[in-house]
Amino acid sequence: MSLAVSSTQLNDAMDALKVHWDRTIPLWRDIVRTDFEENYWEPLQPQVEGALKAIDQMMQVLGKMRRECG
């Protein structure tokens, strides 16, 4: 699997997860949800964004390597 495909899949999965998470908001209103949101959901988005940036950087490095090394 290429890095571009992995990046797209990760981005699509995060988008789908956001849709599902948003659907829970009116249905799940207790301390467990608040704890989950603070400890897992809120940190997840920056982590995924960081992973996507790292994948993009890796694609650039590999592309440069292929161009320079044939």
PDB file of C-alpha atoms in Angstrom:
ATOM      1  CA  MET A   1       0.000   0.000   0.000  1.00  0.00           C
ATOM      2  CA  SER A   2       1.366   3.400  -0.933  1.00  0.00           C
ATOM      3  CA  LEU A   3       1.728   6.260   1.497  1.00  0.00           C
ATOM      4  CA  ALA A   4      -0.760   8.307  -0.535  1.00  0.00           C
ATOM      5  CA  VAL A   5      -3.370   5.567  -0.202  1.00  0.00           C
ATOM      6  CA  SER A   6      -2.660   5.244   3.514  1.00  0.00           C
ATOM      7  CA  SER A   7      -3.010   8.983   3.976  1.00  0.00           C
ATOM      8  CA  THR A   8      -6.320   9.041   2.126  1.00  0.00           C
ATOM      9  CA  GLN A   9      -7.634   6.091   4.089  1.00  0.00           C
ATOM     10  CA  LEU A  10      -6.646   7.639   7.409  1.00  0.00           C
ATOM     11  CA  ASN A  11      -8.243  10.950   6.478  1.00  0.00           C
ATOM     12  CA  ASP A  12     -11.432   9.245   5.282  1.00  0.00           C
ATOM     13  CA  ALA A  13     -11.603   7.120   8.426  1.00  0.00           C
ATOM     14  CA  MET A  14     -11.242  10.198  10.625  1.00  0.00           C
ATOM     15  CA  ASP A  15     -13.980  11.990   8.672  1.00  0.00           C
ATOM     16  CA  ALA A  16     -16.307   9.001   9.090  1.00  0.00           C
ATOM     17  CA  LEU A  17     -15.468   8.768  12.782  1.00  0.00           C
ATOM     18  CA  LYS A  18     -16.306  12.468  13.230  1.00  0.00           C
ATOM     19  CA  VAL A  19     -19.733  11.884  11.680  1.00  0.00           C
ATOM     20  CA  HIS A  20     -20.414   8.985  14.037  1.00  0.00           C
ATOM     21  CA  TRP A  21     -19.101  10.899  17.041  1.00  0.00           C
ATOM     22  CA  ASP A  22     -21.336  13.872  16.250  1.00  0.00           C
ATOM     23  CA  ARG A  23     -24.318  11.514  16.224  1.00  0.00           C
ATOM     24  CA  THR A  24     -23.569  10.439  19.796  1.00  0.00           C
ATOM     25  CA  ILE A  25     -23.667  13.974  21.194  1.00  0.00           C
ATOM     26  CA  PRO A  26     -27.451  14.209  21.685  1.00  0.00           C
ATOM     27  CA  LEU A  27     -27.710  10.579  22.805  1.00  0.00           C
ATOM     28  CA  TRP A  28     -24.813  10.110  25.191  1.00  0.00           C
ATOM     29  CA  ARG A  29     -24.768  12.682  27.981  1.00  0.00           C
ATOM     30  CA  ASP A  30     -23.030  11.425  31.070  1.00  0.00           C
ATOM     31  CA  ILE A  31     -19.705  11.551  32.859  1.00  0.00           C
ATOM     32  CA  VAL A  32     -18.378   8.556  30.936  1.00  0.00           C
ATOM     33  CA  ARG A  33     -18.876  10.410  27.651  1.00  0.00           C
ATOM     34  CA  THR A  34     -17.199  13.508  29.052  1.00  0.00           C
ATOM     35  CA  ASP A  35     -14.261  11.407  30.243  1.00  0.00           C
ATOM     36  CA  PHE A  36     -14.015   9.639  26.887  1.00  0.00           C
ATOM     37  CA  GLU A  37     -14.176  12.917  25.004  1.00  0.00           C
ATOM     38  CA  GLU A  38     -11.472  14.576  27.110  1.00  0.00           C
ATOM     39  CA  ASN A  39      -9.113  11.606  27.283  1.00  0.00           C
ATOM     40  CA  TYR A  40      -9.541   9.996  23.866  1.00  0.00           C
ATOM     41  CA  TRP A  41     -11.577  11.988  21.364  1.00  0.00           C
ATOM     42  CA  GLU A  42     -10.046  15.450  21.795  1.00  0.00           C
ATOM     43  CA  PRO A  43      -6.424  14.193  21.644  1.00  0.00           C
ATOM     44  CA  LEU A  44      -7.198  12.016  18.616  1.00  0.00           C
ATOM     45  CA  GLN A  45      -7.683  14.756  16.036  1.00  0.00           C
ATOM     46  CA  PRO A  46      -4.289  16.461  16.554  1.00  0.00           C
ATOM     47  CA  GLN A  47      -2.632  13.042  16.598  1.00  0.00           C
ATOM     48  CA  VAL A  48      -4.225  12.116  13.276  1.00  0.00           C
ATOM     49  CA  GLU A  49      -3.312  15.508  11.813  1.00  0.00           C
ATOM     50  CA  GLY A  50       0.267  14.963  12.950  1.00  0.00           C
ATOM     51  CA  ALA A  51       0.323  11.524  11.365  1.00  0.00           C
ATOM     52  CA  LEU A  52      -1.027  12.931   8.097  1.00  0.00           C
ATOM     53  CA  LYS A  53       1.668  15.630   8.083  1.00  0.00           C
ATOM     54  CA  ALA A  54       4.336  13.013   8.766  1.00  0.00           C
ATOM     55  CA  ILE A  55       3.046  10.846   5.925  1.00  0.00           C
ATOM     56  CA  ASP A  56       3.117  13.853   3.608  1.00  0.00           C
ATOM     57  CA  GLN A  57       6.703  14.641   4.614  1.00  0.00           C
ATOM     58  CA  MET A  58       7.683  11.017   4.079  1.00  0.00           C
ATOM     59  CA  MET A  59       6.125  11.060   0.599  1.00  0.00           C
ATOM     60  CA  GLN A  60       8.162  14.154  -0.236  1.00  0.00           C
ATOM     61  CA  VAL A  61      11.401  12.599   1.012  1.00  0.00           C
ATOM     62  CA  LEU A  62      10.768   9.347  -0.849  1.00  0.00           C
ATOM     63  CA  GLY A  63       9.859  11.255  -4.013  1.00  0.00           C
ATOM     64  CA  LYS A  64      13.092  13.248  -3.815  1.00  0.00           C
ATOM     65  CA  MET A  65      15.046  10.075  -3.187  1.00  0.00           C
ATOM     66  CA  ARG A  66      13.526   8.389  -6.238  1.00  0.00           C
ATOM     67  CA  ARG A  67      14.280  11.406  -8.437  1.00  0.00           C
ATOM     68  CA  GLU A  68      17.863  11.707  -7.237  1.00  0.00           C
ATOM     69  CA  CYS A  69      18.743   8.036  -7.028  1.00  0.00           C
ATOM     70  CA  GLY A  70      16.760   6.777  -9.985  1.00  0.00           C
TER      71      GLY A  70
END
